[in-house]
Coordinates of C-alpha atoms and ligand atoms in Angstrom, one line a residue:
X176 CA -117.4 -19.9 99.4
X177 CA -114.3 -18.4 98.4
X178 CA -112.0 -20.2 96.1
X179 CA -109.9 -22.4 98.2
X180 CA -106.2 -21.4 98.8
X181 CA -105.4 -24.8 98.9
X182 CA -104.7 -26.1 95.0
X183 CA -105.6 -29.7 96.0
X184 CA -109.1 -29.0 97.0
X185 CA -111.9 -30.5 95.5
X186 CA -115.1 -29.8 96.5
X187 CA -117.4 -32.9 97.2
X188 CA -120.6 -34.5 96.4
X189 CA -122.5 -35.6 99.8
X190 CA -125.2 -37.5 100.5
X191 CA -126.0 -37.6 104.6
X192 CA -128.6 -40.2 105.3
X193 CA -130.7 -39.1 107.9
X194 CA -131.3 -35.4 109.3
X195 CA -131.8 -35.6 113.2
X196 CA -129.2 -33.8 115.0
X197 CA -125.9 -35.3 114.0
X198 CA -126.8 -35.4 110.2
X199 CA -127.5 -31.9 110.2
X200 CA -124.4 -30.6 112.5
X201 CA -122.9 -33.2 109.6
X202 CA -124.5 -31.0 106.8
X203 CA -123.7 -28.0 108.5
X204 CA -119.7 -28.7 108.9
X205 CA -119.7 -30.2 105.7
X206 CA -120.7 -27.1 104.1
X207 CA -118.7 -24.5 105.9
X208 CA -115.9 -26.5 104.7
X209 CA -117.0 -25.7 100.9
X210 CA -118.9 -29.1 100.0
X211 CA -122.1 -29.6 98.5
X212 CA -124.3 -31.6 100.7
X213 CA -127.8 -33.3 100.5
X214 CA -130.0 -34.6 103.5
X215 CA -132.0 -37.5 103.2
X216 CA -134.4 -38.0 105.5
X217 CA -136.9 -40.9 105.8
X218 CA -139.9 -39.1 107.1
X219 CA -141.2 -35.3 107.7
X220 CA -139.8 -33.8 110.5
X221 CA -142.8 -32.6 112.4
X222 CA -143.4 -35.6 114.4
X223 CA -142.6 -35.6 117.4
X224 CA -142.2 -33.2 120.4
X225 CA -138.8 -34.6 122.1
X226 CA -137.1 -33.4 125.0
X227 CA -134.0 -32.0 126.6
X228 CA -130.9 -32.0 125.1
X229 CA -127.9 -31.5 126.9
X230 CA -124.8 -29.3 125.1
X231 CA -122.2 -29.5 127.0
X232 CA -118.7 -27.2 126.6
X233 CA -117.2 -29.8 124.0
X234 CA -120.7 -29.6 121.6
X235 CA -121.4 -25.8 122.5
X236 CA -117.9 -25.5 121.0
X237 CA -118.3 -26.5 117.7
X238 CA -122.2 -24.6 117.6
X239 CA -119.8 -21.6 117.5
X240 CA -117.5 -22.5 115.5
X241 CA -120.1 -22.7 113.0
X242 CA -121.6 -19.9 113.5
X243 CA -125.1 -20.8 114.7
X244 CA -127.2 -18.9 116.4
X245 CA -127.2 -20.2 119.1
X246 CA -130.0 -18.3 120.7
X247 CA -132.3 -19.0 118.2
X248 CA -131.8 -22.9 120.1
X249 CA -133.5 -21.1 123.3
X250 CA -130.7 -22.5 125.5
X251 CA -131.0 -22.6 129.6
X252 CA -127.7 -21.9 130.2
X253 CA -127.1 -24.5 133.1
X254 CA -126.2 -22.9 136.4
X255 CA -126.6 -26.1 139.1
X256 CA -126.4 -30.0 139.5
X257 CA -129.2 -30.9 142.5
X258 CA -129.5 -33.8 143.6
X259 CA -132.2 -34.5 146.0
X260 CA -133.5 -37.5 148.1
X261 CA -136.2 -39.9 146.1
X262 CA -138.9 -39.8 149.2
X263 CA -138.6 -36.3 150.2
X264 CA -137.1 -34.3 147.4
X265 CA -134.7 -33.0 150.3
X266 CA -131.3 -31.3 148.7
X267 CA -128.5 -34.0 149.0
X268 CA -125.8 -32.6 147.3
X269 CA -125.5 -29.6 144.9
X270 CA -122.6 -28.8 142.6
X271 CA -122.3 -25.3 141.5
X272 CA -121.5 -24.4 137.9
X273 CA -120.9 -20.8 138.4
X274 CA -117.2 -21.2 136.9
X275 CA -117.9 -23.6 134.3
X276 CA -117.5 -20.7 131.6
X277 CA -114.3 -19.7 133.2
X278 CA -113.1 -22.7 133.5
X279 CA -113.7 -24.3 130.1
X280 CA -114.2 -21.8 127.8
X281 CA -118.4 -22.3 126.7
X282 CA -121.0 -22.3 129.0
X283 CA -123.6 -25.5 129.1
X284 CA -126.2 -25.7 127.6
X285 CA -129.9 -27.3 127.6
X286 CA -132.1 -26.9 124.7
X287 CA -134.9 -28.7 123.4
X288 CA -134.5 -31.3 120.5
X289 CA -136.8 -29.0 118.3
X290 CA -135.1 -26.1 119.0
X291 CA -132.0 -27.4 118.5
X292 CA -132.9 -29.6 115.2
X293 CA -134.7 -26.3 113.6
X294 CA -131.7 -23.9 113.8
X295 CA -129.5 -26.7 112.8
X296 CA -132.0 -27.2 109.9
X297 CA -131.7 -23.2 109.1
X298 CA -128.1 -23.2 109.4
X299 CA -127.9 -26.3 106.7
X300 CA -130.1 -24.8 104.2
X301 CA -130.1 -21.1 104.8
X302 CA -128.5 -18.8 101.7
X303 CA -126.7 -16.7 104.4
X304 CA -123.6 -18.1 106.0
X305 CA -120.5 -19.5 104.3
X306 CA -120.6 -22.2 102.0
X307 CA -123.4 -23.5 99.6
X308 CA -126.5 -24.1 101.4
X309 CA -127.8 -27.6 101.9
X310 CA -130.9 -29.0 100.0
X311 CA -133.2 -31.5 102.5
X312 CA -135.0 -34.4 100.4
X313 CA -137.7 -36.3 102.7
X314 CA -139.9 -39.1 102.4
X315 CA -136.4 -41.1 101.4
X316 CA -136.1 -43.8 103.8
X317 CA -132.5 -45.4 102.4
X318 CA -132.4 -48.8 101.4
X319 CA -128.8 -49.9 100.3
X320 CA -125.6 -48.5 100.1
X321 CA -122.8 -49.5 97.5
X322 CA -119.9 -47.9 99.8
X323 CA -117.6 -48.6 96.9
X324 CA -119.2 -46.6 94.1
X325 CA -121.2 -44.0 96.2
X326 CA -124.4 -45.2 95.9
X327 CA -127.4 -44.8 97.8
X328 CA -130.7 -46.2 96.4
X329 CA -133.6 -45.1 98.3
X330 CA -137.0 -47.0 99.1
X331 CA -139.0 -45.1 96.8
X332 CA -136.4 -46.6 93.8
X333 CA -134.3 -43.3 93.9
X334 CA -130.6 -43.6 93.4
X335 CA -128.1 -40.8 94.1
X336 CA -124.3 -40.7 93.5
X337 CA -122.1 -39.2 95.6
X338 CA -118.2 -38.6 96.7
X339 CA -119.0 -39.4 100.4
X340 CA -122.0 -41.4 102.5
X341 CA -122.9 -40.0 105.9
X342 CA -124.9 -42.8 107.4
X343 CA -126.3 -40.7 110.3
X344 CA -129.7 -42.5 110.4
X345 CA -129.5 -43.3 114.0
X346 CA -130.1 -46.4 116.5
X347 CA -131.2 -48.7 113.9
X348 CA -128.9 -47.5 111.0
X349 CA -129.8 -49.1 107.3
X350 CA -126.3 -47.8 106.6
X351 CA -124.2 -49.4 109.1
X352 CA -125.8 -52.7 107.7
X353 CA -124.8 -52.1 104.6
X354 CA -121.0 -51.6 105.9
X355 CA -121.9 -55.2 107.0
X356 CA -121.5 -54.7 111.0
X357 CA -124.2 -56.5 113.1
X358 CA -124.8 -55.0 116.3
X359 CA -124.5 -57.0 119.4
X360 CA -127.0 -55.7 121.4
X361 CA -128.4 -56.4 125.1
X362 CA -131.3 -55.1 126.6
X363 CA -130.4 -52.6 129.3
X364 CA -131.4 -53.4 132.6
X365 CA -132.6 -49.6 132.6
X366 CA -136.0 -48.2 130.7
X367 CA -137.0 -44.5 129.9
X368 CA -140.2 -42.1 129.5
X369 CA -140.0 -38.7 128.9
X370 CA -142.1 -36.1 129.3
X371 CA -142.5 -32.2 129.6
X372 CA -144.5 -29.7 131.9
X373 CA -145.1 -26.5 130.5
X374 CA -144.0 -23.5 133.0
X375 CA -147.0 -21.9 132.6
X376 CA -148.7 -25.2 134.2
X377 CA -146.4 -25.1 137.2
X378 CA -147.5 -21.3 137.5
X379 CA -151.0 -21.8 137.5
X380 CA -151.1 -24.8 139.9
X381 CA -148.7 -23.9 142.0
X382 CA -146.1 -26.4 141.8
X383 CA -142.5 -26.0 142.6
X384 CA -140.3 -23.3 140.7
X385 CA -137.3 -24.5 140.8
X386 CA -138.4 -26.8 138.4
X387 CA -137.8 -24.1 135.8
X388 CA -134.6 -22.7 137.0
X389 CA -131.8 -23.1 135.2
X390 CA -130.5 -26.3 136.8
X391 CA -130.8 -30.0 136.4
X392 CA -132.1 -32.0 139.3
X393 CA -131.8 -35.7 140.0
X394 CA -133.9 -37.6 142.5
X395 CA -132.8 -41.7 142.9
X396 CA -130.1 -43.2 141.2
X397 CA -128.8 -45.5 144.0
X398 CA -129.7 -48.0 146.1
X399 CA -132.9 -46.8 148.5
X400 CA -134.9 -47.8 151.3
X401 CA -137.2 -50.7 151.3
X402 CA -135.0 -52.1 148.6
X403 CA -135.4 -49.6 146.1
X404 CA -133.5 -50.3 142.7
X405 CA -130.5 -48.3 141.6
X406 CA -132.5 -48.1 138.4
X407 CA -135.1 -45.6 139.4
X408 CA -134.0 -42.5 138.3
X409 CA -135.5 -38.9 137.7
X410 CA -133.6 -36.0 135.7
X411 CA -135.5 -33.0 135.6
X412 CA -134.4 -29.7 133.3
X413 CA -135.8 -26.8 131.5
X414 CA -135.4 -25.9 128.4
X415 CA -137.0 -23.7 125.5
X416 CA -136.1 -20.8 127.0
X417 CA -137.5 -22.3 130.7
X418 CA -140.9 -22.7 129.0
X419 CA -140.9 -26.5 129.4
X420 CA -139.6 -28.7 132.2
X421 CA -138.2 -31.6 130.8
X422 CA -138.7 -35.4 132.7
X423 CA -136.4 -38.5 131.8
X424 CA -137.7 -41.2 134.3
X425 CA -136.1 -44.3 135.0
X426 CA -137.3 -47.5 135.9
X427 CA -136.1 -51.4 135.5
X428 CA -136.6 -52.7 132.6
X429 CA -139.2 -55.3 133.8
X430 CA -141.5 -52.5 135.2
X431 CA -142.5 -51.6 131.5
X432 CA -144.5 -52.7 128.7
X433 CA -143.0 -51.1 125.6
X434 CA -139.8 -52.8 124.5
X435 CA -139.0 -51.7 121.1
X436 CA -135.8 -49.8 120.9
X437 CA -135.2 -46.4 120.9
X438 CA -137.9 -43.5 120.3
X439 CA -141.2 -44.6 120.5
X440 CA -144.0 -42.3 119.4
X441 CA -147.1 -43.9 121.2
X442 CA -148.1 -41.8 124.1
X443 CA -147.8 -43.4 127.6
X444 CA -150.7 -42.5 130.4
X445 CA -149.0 -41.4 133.8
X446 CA -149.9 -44.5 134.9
X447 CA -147.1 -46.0 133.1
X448 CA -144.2 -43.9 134.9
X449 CA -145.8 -44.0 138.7
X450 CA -145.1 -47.8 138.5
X451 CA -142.9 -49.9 141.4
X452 CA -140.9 -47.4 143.8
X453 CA -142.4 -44.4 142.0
X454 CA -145.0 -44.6 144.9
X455 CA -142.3 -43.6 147.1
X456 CA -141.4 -40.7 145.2
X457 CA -141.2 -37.2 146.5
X458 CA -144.9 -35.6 146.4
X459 CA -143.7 -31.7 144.9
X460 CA -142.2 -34.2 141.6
X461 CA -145.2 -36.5 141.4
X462 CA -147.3 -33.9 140.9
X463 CA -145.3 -32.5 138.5
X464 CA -145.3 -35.7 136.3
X465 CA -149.1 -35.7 137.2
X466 CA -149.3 -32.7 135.0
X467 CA -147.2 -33.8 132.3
X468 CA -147.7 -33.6 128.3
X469 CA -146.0 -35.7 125.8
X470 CA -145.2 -39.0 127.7
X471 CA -143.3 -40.9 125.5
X472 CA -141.5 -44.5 126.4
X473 CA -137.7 -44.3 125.4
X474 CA -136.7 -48.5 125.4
X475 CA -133.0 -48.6 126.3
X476 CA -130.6 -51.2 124.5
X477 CA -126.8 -51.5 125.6
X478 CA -124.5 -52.0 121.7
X479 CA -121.1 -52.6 122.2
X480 CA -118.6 -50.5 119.9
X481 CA -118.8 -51.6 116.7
X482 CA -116.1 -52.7 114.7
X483 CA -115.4 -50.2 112.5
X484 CA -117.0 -47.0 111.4
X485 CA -116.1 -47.0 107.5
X486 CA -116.2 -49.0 104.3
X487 CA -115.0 -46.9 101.3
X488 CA -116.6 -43.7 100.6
X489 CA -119.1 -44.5 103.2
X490 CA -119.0 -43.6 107.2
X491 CA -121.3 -43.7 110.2
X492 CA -121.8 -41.2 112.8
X493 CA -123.9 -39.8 116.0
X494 CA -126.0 -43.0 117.2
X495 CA -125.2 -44.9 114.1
X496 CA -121.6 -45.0 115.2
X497 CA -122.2 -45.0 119.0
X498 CA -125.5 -45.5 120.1
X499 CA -124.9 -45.0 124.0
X500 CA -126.7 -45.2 127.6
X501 CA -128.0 -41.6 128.3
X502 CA -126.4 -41.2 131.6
X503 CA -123.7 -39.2 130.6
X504 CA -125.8 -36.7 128.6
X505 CA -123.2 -37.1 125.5
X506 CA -125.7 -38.1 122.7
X507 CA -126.0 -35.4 120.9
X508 CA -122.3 -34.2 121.8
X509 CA -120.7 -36.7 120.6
X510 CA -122.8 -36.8 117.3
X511 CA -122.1 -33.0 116.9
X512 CA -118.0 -33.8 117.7
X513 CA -118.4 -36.2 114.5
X514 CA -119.7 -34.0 112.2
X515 CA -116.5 -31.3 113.9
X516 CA -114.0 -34.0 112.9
X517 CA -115.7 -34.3 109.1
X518 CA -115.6 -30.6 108.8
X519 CA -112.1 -30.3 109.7
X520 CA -110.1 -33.8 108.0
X521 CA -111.9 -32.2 104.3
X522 CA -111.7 -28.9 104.6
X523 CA -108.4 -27.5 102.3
X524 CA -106.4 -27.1 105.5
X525 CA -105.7 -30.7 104.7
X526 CA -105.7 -33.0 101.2
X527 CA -108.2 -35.9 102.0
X528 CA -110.8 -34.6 99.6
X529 CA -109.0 -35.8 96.9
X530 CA -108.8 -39.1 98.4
X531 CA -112.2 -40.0 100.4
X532 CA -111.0 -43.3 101.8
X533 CA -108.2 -41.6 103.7
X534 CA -110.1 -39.3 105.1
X535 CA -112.4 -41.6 106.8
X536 CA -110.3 -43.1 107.8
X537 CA -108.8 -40.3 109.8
X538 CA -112.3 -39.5 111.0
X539 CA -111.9 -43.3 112.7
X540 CA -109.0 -42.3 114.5
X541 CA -110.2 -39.4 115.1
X542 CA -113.5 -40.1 117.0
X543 CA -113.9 -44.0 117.3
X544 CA -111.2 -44.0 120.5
X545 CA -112.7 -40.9 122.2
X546 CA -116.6 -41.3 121.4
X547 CA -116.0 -45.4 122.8
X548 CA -115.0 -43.9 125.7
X549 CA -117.9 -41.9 126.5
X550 CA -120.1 -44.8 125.2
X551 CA -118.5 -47.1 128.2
X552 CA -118.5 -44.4 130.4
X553 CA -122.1 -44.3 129.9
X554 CA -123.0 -47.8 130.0
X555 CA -121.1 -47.9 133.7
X556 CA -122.9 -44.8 134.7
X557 CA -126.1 -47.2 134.4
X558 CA -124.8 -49.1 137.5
X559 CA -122.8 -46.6 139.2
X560 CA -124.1 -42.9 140.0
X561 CA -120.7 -42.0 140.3
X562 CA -119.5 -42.8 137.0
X563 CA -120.9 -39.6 135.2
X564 CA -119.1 -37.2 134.6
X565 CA -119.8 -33.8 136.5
X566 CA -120.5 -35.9 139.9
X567 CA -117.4 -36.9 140.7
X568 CA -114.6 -34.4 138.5
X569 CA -116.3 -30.8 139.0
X570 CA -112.7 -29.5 140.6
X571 CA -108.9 -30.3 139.7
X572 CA -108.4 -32.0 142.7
X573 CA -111.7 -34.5 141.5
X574 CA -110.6 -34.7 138.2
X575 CA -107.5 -36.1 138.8
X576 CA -108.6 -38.4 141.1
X577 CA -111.1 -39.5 138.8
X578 CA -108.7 -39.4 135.8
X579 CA -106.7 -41.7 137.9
X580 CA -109.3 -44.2 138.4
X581 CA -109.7 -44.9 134.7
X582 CA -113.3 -42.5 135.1
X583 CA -114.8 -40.5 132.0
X584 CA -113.7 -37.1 133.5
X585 CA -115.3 -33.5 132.6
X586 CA -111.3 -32.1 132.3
X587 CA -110.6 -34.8 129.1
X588 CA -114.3 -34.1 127.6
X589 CA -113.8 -30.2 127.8
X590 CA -110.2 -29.7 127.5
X591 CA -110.0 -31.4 124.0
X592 CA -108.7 -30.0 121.1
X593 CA -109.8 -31.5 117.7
X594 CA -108.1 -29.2 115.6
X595 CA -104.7 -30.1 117.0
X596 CA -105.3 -33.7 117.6
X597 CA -106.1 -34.0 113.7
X598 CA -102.9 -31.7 113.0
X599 CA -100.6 -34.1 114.7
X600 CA -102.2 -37.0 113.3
X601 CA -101.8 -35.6 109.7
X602 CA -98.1 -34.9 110.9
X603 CA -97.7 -38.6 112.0
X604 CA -99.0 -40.0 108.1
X605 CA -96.2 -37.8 106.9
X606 CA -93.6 -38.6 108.7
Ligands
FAD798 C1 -137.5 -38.7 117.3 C2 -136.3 -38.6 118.2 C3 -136.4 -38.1 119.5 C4 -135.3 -38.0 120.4 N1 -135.5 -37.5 121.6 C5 -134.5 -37.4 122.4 C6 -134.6 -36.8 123.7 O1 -135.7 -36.5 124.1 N2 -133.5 -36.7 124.5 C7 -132.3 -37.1 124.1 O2 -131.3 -37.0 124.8 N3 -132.1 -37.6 122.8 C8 -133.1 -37.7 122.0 N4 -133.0 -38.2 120.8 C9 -131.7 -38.7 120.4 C10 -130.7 -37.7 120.1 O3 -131.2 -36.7 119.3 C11 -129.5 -38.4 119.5 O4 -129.0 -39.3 120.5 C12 -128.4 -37.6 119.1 O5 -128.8 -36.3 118.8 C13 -127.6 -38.1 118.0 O6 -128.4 -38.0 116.8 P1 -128.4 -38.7 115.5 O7 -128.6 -37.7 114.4 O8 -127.1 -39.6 115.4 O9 -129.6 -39.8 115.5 P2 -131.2 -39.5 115.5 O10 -131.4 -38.2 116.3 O11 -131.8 -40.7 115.9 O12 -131.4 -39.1 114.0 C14 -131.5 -40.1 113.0 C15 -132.3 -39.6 111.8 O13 -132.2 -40.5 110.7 C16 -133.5 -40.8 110.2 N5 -133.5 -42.1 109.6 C17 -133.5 -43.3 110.2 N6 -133.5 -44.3 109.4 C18 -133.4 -43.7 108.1 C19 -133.4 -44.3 106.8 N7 -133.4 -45.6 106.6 N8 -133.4 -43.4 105.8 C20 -133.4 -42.1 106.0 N9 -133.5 -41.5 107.2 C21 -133.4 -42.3 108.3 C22 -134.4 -40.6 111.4 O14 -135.7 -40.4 111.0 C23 -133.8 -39.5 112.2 O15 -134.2 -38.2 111.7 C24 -134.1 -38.4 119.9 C25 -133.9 -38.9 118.6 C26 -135.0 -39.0 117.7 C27 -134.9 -39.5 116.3

């Protein structure tokens, strides 16, 4: 890095607790900006085989503007929304995305965690690139944080010192106890399994090929015949390049067995999924989840927004901040629009890295308004299909419709500047 123009800057000393997605789009921000950051992650990182991610515009965005590369991700660059009828698979509606480039500036994306957590992972610690590469510790699962001093002591009795605390150690954050918030949490009514096909499968057998064209299909979702709950739900995408069709499938709450929050690594027999309705579902997709790999139980848990997201030199972010519903596919978005807003409040455009506090404290108002938003938005999407985002604002004429209903709408989550909302906000503290 270049010696900053900017005689107030000080390069920082961070720790980020956790490296899944948002600690490393953290790392990576953090660095670009001229910091020197270390990752500390609890466990190795080759345990488990994930799913799709979505990226929309707003988190493609930032993947250039620090210079990833972004095809090393193997992105499906998404081309279709498909919605099609839970008994027969019939098309029901299809939205087109051919403009979506045009229109807001990035395409969408779909990548696969691993794809997407190994270049992020190359990016951090790579000597190439600007800014001093990150160094990843594992094995450190974090046990306290003294937000005051900038101390993290780890598990294994190792205690680090740094300028700053990332807590991005997900769903079940040490570091967001620490900051003293207790979660109020609520079992969704809603419960997830993923799993994947691999294309060469569908080949071989047979099965339908649309499954790995660059679209994402939805069967269910509403109210169905005999009954059927809102809460069965199928989204199907490719990604890795198309090699692997990716299954999230829904199901209420009281159809499954697993119950412990979050990611669950035990693998689930297909017998598991094709529970209740799911003997109603269209033949071409049961067959697909008949040929599935990697079935893994994802146990949903609604948390209201939290109180706060800071406490001295400390700050949470990604699922530790906002741990949210997946229905509007913002996860990992809104984890990577964090770690845009930490990159940008300390880099020497501004002088918060002479005074930490302040900074988070812009990062707050920064994110904590916009990424509640989606979290809500998300939670509502649960009990109404037409909630999400994409469904119902895909034109102007939607959008504002929706924007006047109070709905999440694509227009406010793509259209968003961060560099300018943080310039005026610096301006307001001045003035
Ligand atoms: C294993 C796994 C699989 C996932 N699969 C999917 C998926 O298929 N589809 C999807 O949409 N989203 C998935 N997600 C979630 C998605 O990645 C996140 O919602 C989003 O990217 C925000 O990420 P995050 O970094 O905030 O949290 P996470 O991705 O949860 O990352 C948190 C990281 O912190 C580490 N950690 C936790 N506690 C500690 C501790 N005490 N000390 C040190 N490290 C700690 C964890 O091991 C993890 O690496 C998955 C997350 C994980 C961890």
């Amino acid at each position: 890095m270049s010696a900053s123009s900017n005689p107030n800057f000080k390069q920082l000393r961070v720790a980020v607790v956790g490296g899944g997605i948002g600690g490393l789009a953290a790392s990576v921000a953090l660095r670009r900006a001229g910091h020197v950051v270390n990752i500390y992650e609890r466990r190795d990182f080759n345990v488990e085989v994930g799913a799709s991610i979505s990226c929309a515009a707003n988190g493609t965005q930032f993947l250039r503007e620090w210079d990833i590369d972004i095809p090393h991700m193997k992105p499906v660059i998404l081309m279709k929304l498909v919605m099609r009828d839970w008994e027969t698979g019939k098309i029901l509606n299809q939205y087109n995305l051919d403009n979506y480039e045009k229109e807001w500036g990035n395409v969408y994306n779909m990548f696969h965690r691993q794809d997407m957590h190994a270049t992020l992972l190359k990016t951090a610690t790579s000597p190439e690139g600007a800014g001093p590469p990150c160094t990843v510790v594992i094995d450190h699962i974090c046990d306290s944080v003294d937000y005051e001093n900038g101390i993290v002591t780890f598990k294994n009795g190792v205690i680090v010192k740094a300028d700053m605390i990332v807590g991005a150690d997900g769903i079940r954050s040490v570091v967001r106890q620490e900051l003293g918030i207790v979660p109020q949490v609520t079992s969704a009514p809603q419960t997830c399994y993923r799993c994947n096909v691999e294309r060469s499968v569908v080949d071989d057998l047979g099965l339908v090929k649309y499954s790995y064209e660059p679209a994402i299909h939805y069967w269910g979702g509403m109210m169905g015949r005999n009954g059927r709950s809102k809460y069965y739900k199928i989204v199907m995408s490719p990604c890795s390049g198309g090699d692997i069709i990716s299954f999230y499938c829904f199901m209420p709450t009281e159809m499954t067995h697993h119950h412990e929050e979050g990611f669950v690594f035990e693998q689930a027999p297909v017998k598991d999924i094709l529970v209740g309705n799911y003997d109603e579902l269209d033949p071409n997709c049961v067959n697909l989840l008949k040929n599935s790999i990697e079935r893994l139980p994802w146990r949903l848990y609604v948390h209201q927004p939290y109180p706060y997201w800071f406490k001295g030199k400390a700050c949470l972010l990604g699922d530790a901040a906002h741990p949210m519903m997946p229905h509007q596919s913002q996860g990992a978005c809104q984890a990577i629009e964090d770690a845009g807003a930490l990159g940008i409040i300390f880099s020497d455009k501004y002088n918060f890295t002479t005074d930490v506090q302040a900074g988070l404290a812009m990062y707050q108002v920064i994110r904590k308004d916009r990424a509640t938003r989606v979290q809500t938005a998300s939670a509502r999407a649960t009990e109404n299909l037409n909630e999400r985002i994409g469904f119902t604002s895909l034109t102007p004429h939607d959008a504002s419709l929706a924007a006047a209903s109070g709905k999440l709408t694509i227009n406010e989550m793509n259209s968003y500047r961060m560099h300018d909302h943080v310039a005026a906000e610096v301006l307001k503290l001045g003035s």
